[in-house]
Amino acid sequence: MDALENNTVPSTPLNRRPIMKRNSQGLKQRPSHDTEREFGGTLGALCIPVLLPLTVMFLIGASRSPEASLLQWPPALPSTDQLWDPLAPVLLLGWISLHALLYVLPLGKLSEGLVLRNGTRLKYPINGFHSLCISGVLLMLLLGLGAPLGSLFELLLPLAACAIAGSYLFSLYLYIRSFWVPSHALALGGNTGNPLYDFFIGRELNPRIGNFDLKYFCELRPGLIGWVVINLGMLMKEVELRGSPSLAMILVNSFQLLYVADALWNEEAVLTTMDIVHDGFGFMLVFGDLAWVPFTYGMQAAFLVVHPQALSSLGAAAIIALNGVGYYVFRKSNSQKNQFRRDPTHPSVARLETIATATGKRLLVSGWWGLVRHPNYLGDLLMALAWSLPCGFSHLLPYFYVIYFAVLLIHREDRDERQCRAKYGLAWDTYCQRVPYRIFPYVY
Ligand code: NDP
């Protein structure tokens, strides 16, 4: 299979690209797991699984309080009786079962992943977009039958609590089952022998039940599609409260639906991401996929239910234009690099200026990748800002995503730089001289 590049929505809250080194054969390898542990090693593995779930709870709680303050100290967490509703586990299990069923339906094509350490390739169904469309049709039917989708607003905390509890249990299952698989099926970085760290980072690379790939399934389906369903629930809640959805709510829903649909339309690209190729499936990815993304990425819609915002047509037009520009930059730059890596002789990229590297691969120095070194991050960040702007300027909370995302992408860019410098040496330095800005032209 051609090496597709990552142009989709990676899902871990701490999304990162591990530093890679070359072995004597020039093949990429993760660094020795004895010497290099990510996310602060054992301390990180101890703190992150506690702090991030608390952050999810705090954000949901804060988004519905009148103050909606991100900076309150000490942070107010929801009380335990707000966290339980017997309907929540039923809905969550039903949702995951529905997507498991859609996953196994013979829709779409089968695609091969990259070559594994034992020389084999796994097959993956490329039918995430079908799942999104079928979920959409089912939701419309349910709405037509009068299903109270707006109740998702009241259920948000119990649902998040169940998703978090489920993430712990599922990660425990993954950790335990990893002791029964052959060593070539383990992720190189998740097999340190430190149970806490391995549980967190993930031991097994591609845990499967038969042909059902658990990591690939979780990457872009229940959580990502769940995010847009939660958004729709917030919109329906607004309709219940105020008779019709606000312009701000419609914009947030539409922008984020576009983002998710784009990720699923380009689902095949996830097969070459670090998440699939290198990372074990442990708490970090499980929690990111099933709890962090659906319950924090849609914070703007939850905020708008309690804090309605008046948005002028002019303001809306400006925000739509910003999202459009962001999407255009994001999609065009990702597609240009994908095309170039798949087939550098393709007419759409053949005329772009490139520089040679010692590895035989070339680097683009014109087109989108001649503008800044990460035009795709620039586009993504412009979109993130456009998702927050409909929420006005009275609160910081709806800007949580864009702030978190900027920090994440700046950090990710830095790691990618180090990786590329290790890979391409002098050629990378030449690229950096030719294209001096990393993400924002003339700024950074
Ligand atoms: P990128 O798509 O930015 O890929 C980086 C790789 O591209 C480099 O390692 C290098 O790999 C190659 N490359 C870099 N410069 C050039 C060049 N000039 N010419 C040719 N190839 C080059 O990786 P990411 O996974 O970080 O990002 C993918 C998308 O996912 C982005 O749009 C990002 O915004 C988005 N994202 C979204 C997140 C979310 O939570 N919503 C989180 C993280 C990312 P090589 O040379 O080996 O091909």
Short mmCIF file of C-alpha atoms and ligand atoms in Angstrom, two decimals:
data_model
loop_
_atom_site.label_atom_id
_atom_site.label_comp_id
_atom_site.label_asym_id
_atom_site.label_seq_id
_atom_site.Cartn_x
_atom_site.Cartn_y
_atom_site.Cartn_z
CA MET A 1 0.00 0.00 0.00
CA ASP A 2 1.22 3.47 -0.71
CA ALA A 3 2.23 5.30 2.36
CA LEU A 4 -0.65 7.62 3.02
CA GLU A 5 0.11 10.43 5.38
CA ASN A 6 -1.77 11.40 8.43
CA ASN A 7 -4.39 13.93 7.45
CA THR A 8 -7.11 13.00 9.78
CA VAL A 9 -8.13 13.84 13.32
CA PRO A 10 -5.81 12.13 15.73
CA SER A 11 -7.68 11.54 18.86
CA THR A 12 -5.49 11.42 21.89
CA PRO A 13 -5.67 14.38 24.23
CA LEU A 14 -1.90 14.49 24.36
CA ASN A 15 -1.44 13.73 20.76
CA ARG A 16 2.17 13.36 20.01
CA ARG A 17 4.63 12.06 17.53
CA PRO A 18 7.35 10.08 19.25
CA ILE A 19 10.91 10.80 18.29
CA MET A 20 12.13 8.14 15.91
CA LYS A 21 15.64 6.99 15.25
CA ARG A 22 17.18 4.98 12.45
CA ASN A 23 18.71 1.60 13.01
CA SER A 24 21.69 0.30 11.13
CA GLN A 25 19.48 -0.68 8.18
CA GLY A 26 18.08 2.83 8.04
CA LEU A 27 14.67 1.64 9.22
CA LYS A 28 12.67 3.77 11.59
CA GLN A 29 12.59 2.51 15.13
CA ARG A 30 11.21 3.78 18.39
CA PRO A 31 13.97 4.63 20.83
CA SER A 32 14.87 2.03 23.37
CA HIS A 33 12.07 1.85 25.86
CA ASP A 34 14.56 1.47 28.65
CA THR A 35 15.82 4.99 28.22
CA GLU A 36 12.97 7.04 26.86
CA ARG A 37 9.51 7.24 28.33
CA GLU A 38 6.96 9.73 27.20
CA PHE A 39 4.60 12.00 29.15
CA GLY A 40 6.81 12.22 32.20
CA GLY A 41 7.24 8.45 32.57
CA THR A 42 5.76 6.86 35.68
CA LEU A 43 4.77 10.18 37.25
CA GLY A 44 2.90 11.17 34.10
CA ALA A 45 1.28 7.76 33.90
CA LEU A 46 0.12 8.22 37.49
CA CYS A 47 -1.13 11.80 37.23
CA ILE A 48 -2.57 12.03 33.71
CA PRO A 49 -5.23 9.31 34.10
CA VAL A 50 -6.47 11.16 37.18
CA LEU A 51 -6.17 14.77 36.04
CA LEU A 52 -7.60 14.49 32.52
CA PRO A 53 -10.85 12.77 33.56
CA LEU A 54 -11.24 15.43 36.28
CA THR A 55 -10.69 18.07 33.59
CA VAL A 56 -13.52 16.59 31.51
CA MET A 57 -15.86 16.70 34.50
CA PHE A 58 -14.79 20.19 35.44
CA LEU A 59 -15.30 21.52 31.90
CA ILE A 60 -18.79 20.04 31.56
CA GLY A 61 -19.75 21.32 35.01
CA ALA A 62 -18.32 24.78 34.32
CA SER A 63 -19.95 25.08 30.90
CA ARG A 64 -23.43 24.92 32.47
CA SER A 65 -22.78 27.15 35.46
CA PRO A 66 -23.74 30.84 35.09
CA GLU A 67 -20.14 31.97 35.63
CA ALA A 68 -18.72 29.39 33.21
CA SER A 69 -15.32 30.24 34.61
CA LEU A 70 -12.25 28.40 33.46
CA LEU A 71 -10.10 30.12 36.04
CA GLN A 72 -12.07 29.46 39.24
CA TRP A 73 -9.96 28.22 42.11
CA PRO A 74 -10.34 25.69 43.54
CA PRO A 75 -12.05 24.21 40.47
CA ALA A 76 -15.62 23.17 41.26
CA LEU A 77 -16.30 19.56 40.36
CA PRO A 78 -19.82 18.16 39.93
CA SER A 79 -21.21 16.29 42.95
CA THR A 80 -21.32 12.49 42.76
CA ASP A 81 -25.13 12.33 42.47
CA GLN A 82 -24.87 14.37 39.25
CA LEU A 83 -22.66 11.68 37.77
CA TRP A 84 -25.05 8.76 37.71
CA ASP A 85 -28.08 8.02 35.58
CA PRO A 86 -29.00 4.40 34.75
CA LEU A 87 -29.78 5.50 31.19
CA ALA A 88 -26.19 6.58 30.58
CA PRO A 89 -24.53 3.12 30.46
CA VAL A 90 -27.43 1.79 28.37
CA LEU A 91 -27.05 4.59 25.81
CA LEU A 92 -23.28 4.31 25.75
CA LEU A 93 -23.28 0.53 25.29
CA GLY A 94 -26.04 0.79 22.68
CA TRP A 95 -24.04 3.43 20.77
CA ILE A 96 -20.82 1.43 20.82
CA SER A 97 -22.69 -1.76 19.81
CA LEU A 98 -24.33 0.07 16.90
CA HIS A 99 -20.94 1.21 15.64
CA ALA A 100 -19.44 -2.23 16.15
CA LEU A 101 -22.25 -3.58 13.98
CA LEU A 102 -21.71 -0.91 11.31
CA TYR A 103 -17.99 -1.68 11.38
CA VAL A 104 -18.53 -5.33 10.49
CA LEU A 105 -21.10 -4.65 7.78
CA PRO A 106 -19.62 -5.37 4.34
CA LEU A 107 -19.65 -1.71 3.28
CA GLY A 108 -16.76 0.16 1.65
CA LYS A 109 -13.42 -1.28 0.70
CA LEU A 110 -10.82 -3.17 2.70
CA SER A 111 -7.45 -1.49 2.98
CA GLU A 112 -4.11 -2.82 4.12
CA GLY A 113 -2.12 -1.24 6.92
CA LEU A 114 1.64 -0.78 6.83
CA VAL A 115 3.92 -3.82 7.09
CA LEU A 116 4.18 -5.10 10.66
CA ARG A 117 7.35 -6.32 12.37
CA ASN A 118 6.53 -9.92 11.45
CA GLY A 119 6.26 -8.92 7.77
CA THR A 120 2.46 -9.19 7.55
CA ARG A 121 -0.14 -6.49 6.93
CA LEU A 122 -3.52 -6.19 8.61
CA LYS A 123 -6.71 -5.42 6.70
CA TYR A 124 -9.06 -2.64 7.77
CA PRO A 125 -12.58 -1.81 6.59
CA ILE A 126 -12.81 1.74 5.23
CA ASN A 127 -16.43 2.35 6.10
CA GLY A 128 -16.34 5.07 8.77
CA PHE A 129 -18.06 7.55 6.47
CA HIS A 130 -20.83 5.01 5.88
CA SER A 131 -21.18 4.73 9.65
CA LEU A 132 -21.53 8.50 9.93
CA CYS A 133 -24.22 8.60 7.22
CA ILE A 134 -26.17 5.67 8.67
CA SER A 135 -25.95 7.20 12.16
CA GLY A 136 -27.30 10.45 10.68
CA VAL A 137 -30.25 8.70 9.05
CA LEU A 138 -31.04 6.78 12.27
CA LEU A 139 -30.90 10.00 14.29
CA MET A 140 -33.26 11.74 11.88
CA LEU A 141 -35.67 8.80 12.18
CA LEU A 142 -35.47 8.96 15.96
CA LEU A 143 -36.08 12.70 15.91
CA GLY A 144 -39.04 12.13 13.60
CA LEU A 145 -40.43 9.68 16.14
CA GLY A 146 -40.10 12.34 18.82
CA ALA A 147 -37.01 11.04 20.63
CA PRO A 148 -35.94 13.68 23.17
CA LEU A 149 -32.41 14.21 21.89
CA GLY A 150 -32.20 17.41 23.93
CA SER A 151 -32.04 15.23 27.06
CA LEU A 152 -28.42 14.60 26.17
CA PHE A 153 -27.78 17.94 27.86
CA GLU A 154 -28.93 16.58 31.25
CA LEU A 155 -27.18 13.28 30.55
CA LEU A 156 -23.84 14.77 29.60
CA LEU A 157 -22.19 14.34 33.01
CA PRO A 158 -23.44 10.74 33.57
CA LEU A 159 -22.45 9.87 30.00
CA ALA A 160 -18.97 11.32 30.47
CA ALA A 161 -18.63 9.54 33.82
CA CYS A 162 -19.58 6.23 32.16
CA ALA A 163 -17.21 6.85 29.25
CA ILE A 164 -14.39 7.52 31.70
CA ALA A 165 -15.21 4.48 33.86
CA GLY A 166 -15.51 2.40 30.67
CA SER A 167 -12.11 3.70 29.50
CA TYR A 168 -10.46 2.47 32.71
CA LEU A 169 -12.13 -0.95 32.46
CA PHE A 170 -11.44 -1.35 28.76
CA SER A 171 -7.78 -0.34 29.25
CA LEU A 172 -7.49 -2.91 32.03
CA TYR A 173 -8.88 -5.58 29.70
CA LEU A 174 -6.39 -4.51 27.00
CA TYR A 175 -3.52 -4.58 29.46
CA ILE A 176 -4.38 -8.06 30.75
CA ARG A 177 -4.97 -9.62 27.33
CA SER A 178 -1.64 -8.24 26.08
CA PHE A 179 0.17 -10.87 28.17
CA TRP A 180 -1.23 -13.60 25.92
CA VAL A 181 0.01 -12.22 22.60
CA PRO A 182 3.36 -12.96 20.93
CA SER A 183 6.12 -10.41 21.48
CA HIS A 184 6.01 -9.12 17.89
CA ALA A 185 2.42 -7.98 18.54
CA LEU A 186 3.52 -5.63 21.34
CA ALA A 187 4.19 -1.92 20.82
CA LEU A 188 7.90 -1.22 21.22
CA GLY A 189 7.28 1.71 23.54
CA GLY A 190 4.63 0.07 25.71
CA ASN A 191 6.55 -2.88 26.99
CA THR A 192 8.75 -1.38 29.68
CA GLY A 193 7.80 -3.77 32.47
CA ASN A 194 6.46 -0.89 34.56
CA PRO A 195 2.77 -1.87 34.91
CA LEU A 196 1.53 1.66 35.52
CA TYR A 197 3.32 3.12 32.51
CA ASP A 198 2.49 0.19 30.23
CA PHE A 199 -1.18 0.33 31.22
CA PHE A 200 -1.19 4.03 30.39
CA ILE A 201 0.76 3.98 27.14
CA GLY A 202 -0.53 0.61 25.87
CA ARG A 203 1.23 -2.73 25.49
CA GLU A 204 -0.43 -4.40 22.52
CA LEU A 205 -0.07 -2.70 19.13
CA ASN A 206 -3.13 -3.94 17.26
CA PRO A 207 -5.47 -5.73 19.68
CA ARG A 208 -8.06 -7.64 17.71
CA ILE A 209 -10.96 -9.96 18.40
CA GLY A 210 -10.95 -12.04 15.24
CA ASN A 211 -10.78 -9.46 12.45
CA PHE A 212 -12.25 -6.73 14.63
CA ASP A 213 -9.50 -4.21 15.29
CA LEU A 214 -10.22 -2.55 18.63
CA LYS A 215 -7.83 0.40 18.24
CA TYR A 216 -8.83 1.27 14.69
CA PHE A 217 -12.51 0.97 15.66
CA CYS A 218 -12.12 3.42 18.53
CA GLU A 219 -9.96 5.93 16.65
CA LEU A 220 -12.59 7.61 14.50
CA ARG A 221 -15.97 6.06 15.17
CA PRO A 222 -17.90 5.97 18.47
CA GLY A 223 -16.13 8.99 19.99
CA LEU A 224 -15.81 11.16 16.90
CA ILE A 225 -19.32 10.50 15.63
CA GLY A 226 -20.53 10.70 19.25
CA TRP A 227 -19.14 14.24 19.38
CA VAL A 228 -21.44 15.44 16.57
CA VAL A 229 -24.41 13.62 18.10
CA ILE A 230 -23.80 15.38 21.41
CA ASN A 231 -23.64 18.66 19.49
CA LEU A 232 -26.97 17.87 17.87
CA GLY A 233 -28.37 17.08 21.33
CA MET A 234 -27.28 20.54 22.52
CA LEU A 235 -28.97 22.09 19.50
CA MET A 236 -32.20 20.22 20.27
CA LYS A 237 -31.96 21.39 23.90
CA GLU A 238 -31.78 24.95 22.64
CA VAL A 239 -34.88 24.33 20.52
CA GLU A 240 -36.68 23.02 23.64
CA LEU A 241 -35.66 26.07 25.65
CA ARG A 242 -36.00 28.84 23.09
CA GLY A 243 -38.11 27.48 20.25
CA SER A 244 -35.40 27.45 17.59
CA PRO A 245 -31.67 26.94 17.33
CA SER A 246 -29.52 30.03 17.46
CA LEU A 247 -27.26 31.03 14.62
CA ALA A 248 -24.25 30.50 16.87
CA MET A 249 -25.37 26.93 17.65
CA ILE A 250 -25.99 26.17 13.98
CA LEU A 251 -22.52 27.39 13.07
CA VAL A 252 -20.78 25.36 15.80
CA ASN A 253 -22.73 22.24 14.80
CA SER A 254 -22.03 22.69 11.08
CA PHE A 255 -18.31 23.46 11.44
CA GLN A 256 -17.65 20.49 13.69
CA LEU A 257 -19.75 18.16 11.53
CA LEU A 258 -17.64 19.20 8.54
CA TYR A 259 -14.45 18.42 10.48
CA VAL A 260 -15.67 14.98 11.54
CA ALA A 261 -17.05 14.15 8.09
CA ASP A 262 -13.73 15.16 6.55
CA ALA A 263 -11.81 12.90 8.94
CA LEU A 264 -14.09 9.96 8.13
CA TRP A 265 -14.06 10.65 4.39
CA ASN A 266 -10.26 10.42 4.60
CA GLU A 267 -10.35 7.51 7.04
CA GLU A 268 -7.72 5.50 5.18
CA ALA A 269 -5.12 8.09 6.16
CA VAL A 270 -5.39 7.03 9.80
CA LEU A 271 -3.67 3.76 8.89
CA THR A 272 -0.29 5.49 8.70
CA THR A 273 -0.65 7.62 11.82
CA MET A 274 1.54 7.10 14.85
CA ASP A 275 -1.56 6.05 16.75
CA ILE A 276 -2.06 3.04 14.49
CA VAL A 277 1.49 2.28 13.39
CA HIS A 278 3.50 2.72 16.59
CA ASP A 279 1.43 3.30 19.69
CA GLY A 280 0.08 0.55 21.85
CA PHE A 281 -3.57 0.64 22.71
CA GLY A 282 -3.69 1.69 26.34
CA PHE A 283 -5.48 4.14 28.59
CA MET A 284 -4.13 7.21 26.82
CA LEU A 285 -5.64 6.37 23.45
CA VAL A 286 -8.75 4.70 24.84
CA PHE A 287 -9.59 7.68 27.02
CA GLY A 288 -8.71 10.14 24.25
CA ASP A 289 -10.92 8.37 21.74
CA LEU A 290 -13.90 7.58 23.94
CA ALA A 291 -14.02 10.35 26.53
CA TRP A 292 -11.77 13.33 25.79
CA VAL A 293 -12.80 13.99 22.19
CA PRO A 294 -16.59 13.60 22.47
CA PHE A 295 -16.93 15.39 25.82
CA THR A 296 -14.46 18.27 25.50
CA TYR A 297 -14.23 19.06 21.80
CA GLY A 298 -17.90 20.01 21.68
CA MET A 299 -17.70 22.30 24.68
CA GLN A 300 -18.93 25.31 22.66
CA ALA A 301 -22.34 23.75 21.95
CA ALA A 302 -22.84 22.84 25.64
CA PHE A 303 -21.84 26.37 26.61
CA LEU A 304 -24.32 27.94 24.17
CA VAL A 305 -27.27 26.09 25.74
CA VAL A 306 -26.82 28.03 28.98
CA HIS A 307 -25.16 31.15 27.58
CA PRO A 308 -27.04 32.15 24.43
CA GLN A 309 -25.19 34.55 22.16
CA ALA A 310 -26.59 37.01 19.70
CA LEU A 311 -24.65 36.86 16.48
CA SER A 312 -25.08 39.40 13.69
CA SER A 313 -25.26 38.25 10.08
CA LEU A 314 -22.05 40.11 9.41
CA GLY A 315 -20.32 38.44 12.35
CA ALA A 316 -21.60 35.05 11.20
CA ALA A 317 -20.38 35.71 7.66
CA ALA A 318 -16.91 36.62 8.95
CA ILE A 319 -16.77 33.46 11.09
CA ILE A 320 -17.96 31.27 8.20
CA ALA A 321 -15.26 32.83 6.02
CA LEU A 322 -12.63 32.12 8.70
CA ASN A 323 -13.72 28.49 9.00
CA GLY A 324 -13.78 28.22 5.20
CA VAL A 325 -10.27 29.60 4.89
CA GLY A 326 -9.06 27.32 7.69
CA TYR A 327 -10.64 24.28 6.13
CA TYR A 328 -9.26 25.16 2.70
CA VAL A 329 -5.70 25.54 4.05
CA PHE A 330 -6.03 22.37 6.18
CA ARG A 331 -7.44 20.19 3.41
CA LYS A 332 -5.36 21.54 0.53
CA SER A 333 -2.06 21.31 2.41
CA ASN A 334 -2.74 17.83 3.77
CA SER A 335 -3.86 16.62 0.35
CA GLN A 336 -0.86 18.17 -1.38
CA LYS A 337 1.59 16.39 0.91
CA ASN A 338 -0.37 13.12 0.70
CA GLN A 339 -0.35 13.28 -3.06
CA PHE A 340 3.33 14.14 -3.13
CA ARG A 341 4.23 11.25 -0.84
CA ARG A 342 2.00 8.83 -2.79
CA ASP A 343 3.10 9.86 -6.26
CA PRO A 344 5.56 12.76 -6.69
CA THR A 345 5.09 12.58 -10.47
CA HIS A 346 1.36 13.31 -10.27
CA PRO A 347 0.57 16.43 -12.38
CA SER A 348 -0.84 18.30 -9.37
CA VAL A 349 2.51 18.18 -7.54
CA ALA A 350 5.07 17.39 -10.24
CA ARG A 351 5.90 21.06 -10.84
CA LEU A 352 6.44 21.96 -7.20
CA GLU A 353 9.94 22.83 -6.14
CA THR A 354 11.58 20.25 -3.89
CA ILE A 355 14.89 19.54 -2.24
CA ALA A 356 16.57 16.15 -2.11
CA THR A 357 17.42 14.40 1.15
CA ALA A 358 19.93 11.64 1.87
CA THR A 359 17.07 9.20 2.46
CA GLY A 360 15.91 9.42 -1.15
CA LYS A 361 12.70 11.19 -0.11
CA ARG A 362 12.30 14.79 -1.23
CA LEU A 363 10.90 17.73 0.72
CA LEU A 364 8.48 20.24 -0.76
CA VAL A 365 9.74 23.83 -0.59
CA SER A 366 7.02 25.47 -2.63
CA GLY A 367 3.25 25.31 -2.68
CA TRP A 368 1.60 25.06 0.73
CA TRP A 369 4.71 23.56 2.32
CA GLY A 370 6.74 26.53 1.11
CA LEU A 371 4.47 28.96 2.97
CA VAL A 372 5.16 27.63 6.48
CA ARG A 373 6.52 24.32 7.71
CA HIS A 374 3.12 23.20 9.00
CA PRO A 375 0.38 24.78 6.88
CA ASN A 376 -1.99 21.99 7.94
CA TYR A 377 -1.66 23.07 11.59
CA LEU A 378 -2.35 26.66 10.57
CA GLY A 379 -5.59 25.64 8.87
CA ASP A 380 -6.60 23.48 11.81
CA LEU A 381 -6.03 26.33 14.25
CA LEU A 382 -8.02 28.80 12.15
CA MET A 383 -10.91 26.36 12.21
CA ALA A 384 -10.56 25.89 15.99
CA LEU A 385 -10.82 29.65 16.42
CA ALA A 386 -13.88 29.79 14.17
CA TRP A 387 -15.57 27.19 16.40
CA SER A 388 -15.12 29.41 19.47
CA LEU A 389 -15.97 32.82 18.04
CA PRO A 390 -19.75 32.16 17.79
CA CYS A 391 -19.67 31.95 21.61
CA GLY A 392 -18.77 35.63 21.91
CA PHE A 393 -16.12 37.21 24.09
CA SER A 394 -17.75 37.18 27.52
CA HIS A 395 -16.17 33.88 28.64
CA LEU A 396 -12.87 32.08 28.21
CA LEU A 397 -14.36 28.60 28.49
CA PRO A 398 -15.49 28.20 24.87
CA TYR A 399 -11.91 29.05 23.89
CA PHE A 400 -10.58 26.10 25.87
CA TYR A 401 -10.31 23.97 22.73
CA VAL A 402 -8.39 26.51 20.66
CA ILE A 403 -5.99 27.24 23.55
CA TYR A 404 -5.41 23.56 24.29
CA PHE A 405 -5.05 22.84 20.59
CA ALA A 406 -2.53 25.63 20.01
CA VAL A 407 -0.38 24.30 22.85
CA LEU A 408 -0.74 20.76 21.50
CA LEU A 409 0.18 21.68 17.93
CA ILE A 410 3.13 23.89 18.92
CA HIS A 411 4.45 21.03 21.02
CA ARG A 412 3.71 18.52 18.26
CA GLU A 413 5.43 20.71 15.69
CA ASP A 414 8.50 20.85 17.88
CA ARG A 415 8.60 17.06 18.14
CA ASP A 416 8.07 16.66 14.41
CA GLU A 417 10.94 19.12 13.78
CA ARG A 418 13.29 17.04 15.91
CA GLN A 419 12.16 13.88 14.16
CA CYS A 420 12.65 15.41 10.70
CA ARG A 421 16.05 16.83 11.65
CA ALA A 422 17.11 13.35 12.79
CA LYS A 423 15.74 11.88 9.55
CA TYR A 424 16.91 14.43 7.01
CA GLY A 425 19.87 16.19 8.68
CA LEU A 426 21.32 18.95 6.48
CA ALA A 427 18.43 18.85 4.02
CA TRP A 428 16.06 19.70 6.86
CA ASP A 429 18.20 22.67 7.86
CA THR A 430 18.11 23.87 4.25
CA TYR A 431 14.32 23.51 4.28
CA CYS A 432 14.12 25.53 7.50
CA GLN A 433 16.23 28.28 5.94
CA ARG A 434 14.03 28.35 2.85
CA VAL A 435 10.82 28.22 4.92
CA PRO A 436 11.66 30.03 8.16
CA TYR A 437 8.21 30.12 9.79
CA ARG A 438 6.77 27.07 11.49
CA ILE A 439 3.01 27.62 11.66
CA PHE A 440 2.05 31.32 11.35
CA PRO A 441 3.62 33.23 8.46
CA TYR A 442 5.81 36.08 9.73
CA VAL A 443 4.85 35.33 13.36
CA TYR A 444 6.01 31.86 14.42
P1 NDP B 1 1.75 16.08 9.38
O1 NDP B 1 0.70 15.77 8.39
O2 NDP B 1 2.04 17.51 9.62
O3 NDP B 1 3.06 15.34 8.93
C1 NDP B 1 4.38 15.68 9.33
C2 NDP B 1 5.27 14.88 8.41
O4 NDP B 1 5.15 15.38 7.07
C3 NDP B 1 6.77 15.00 8.71
O5 NDP B 1 7.14 14.12 9.74
C4 NDP B 1 7.34 14.61 7.38
O6 NDP B 1 7.27 13.19 7.28
C5 NDP B 1 6.37 15.21 6.37
N1 NDP B 1 6.80 16.52 5.91
C6 NDP B 1 7.06 17.60 6.67
N2 NDP B 1 7.43 18.64 5.90
C7 NDP B 1 7.40 18.20 4.63
C8 NDP B 1 7.69 18.81 3.37
N3 NDP B 1 8.10 20.07 3.28
N4 NDP B 1 7.56 18.06 2.27
C9 NDP B 1 7.15 16.78 2.33
N5 NDP B 1 6.88 16.15 3.50
C10 NDP B 1 7.00 16.86 4.63
O7 NDP B 1 1.43 15.29 10.72
P2 NDP B 1 0.42 15.38 11.90
O8 NDP B 1 0.01 14.00 12.18
O9 NDP B 1 1.05 16.14 13.04
O10 NDP B 1 -0.85 16.24 11.39
C11 NDP B 1 -1.83 15.75 10.49
C12 NDP B 1 -3.12 16.54 10.61
O11 NDP B 1 -3.81 16.18 11.80
C13 NDP B 1 -2.89 18.04 10.68
O12 NDP B 1 -3.80 18.71 9.87
C14 NDP B 1 -3.14 18.38 12.13
O13 NDP B 1 -3.62 19.70 12.26
C15 NDP B 1 -4.17 17.34 12.51
N6 NDP B 1 -4.18 17.06 13.96
C16 NDP B 1 -5.40 17.17 14.63
C17 NDP B 1 -5.46 16.91 15.99
C18 NDP B 1 -6.77 17.04 16.73
O14 NDP B 1 -6.86 16.63 17.88
N7 NDP B 1 -7.79 17.63 16.13
C19 NDP B 1 -4.26 16.51 16.76
C20 NDP B 1 -3.05 16.43 15.95
C21 NDP B 1 -3.03 16.69 14.60
P3 NDP B 1 7.95 12.32 6.08
O15 NDP B 1 9.00 13.19 5.48
O16 NDP B 1 8.47 11.11 6.76
O17 NDP B 1 6.86 12.02 5.11
#
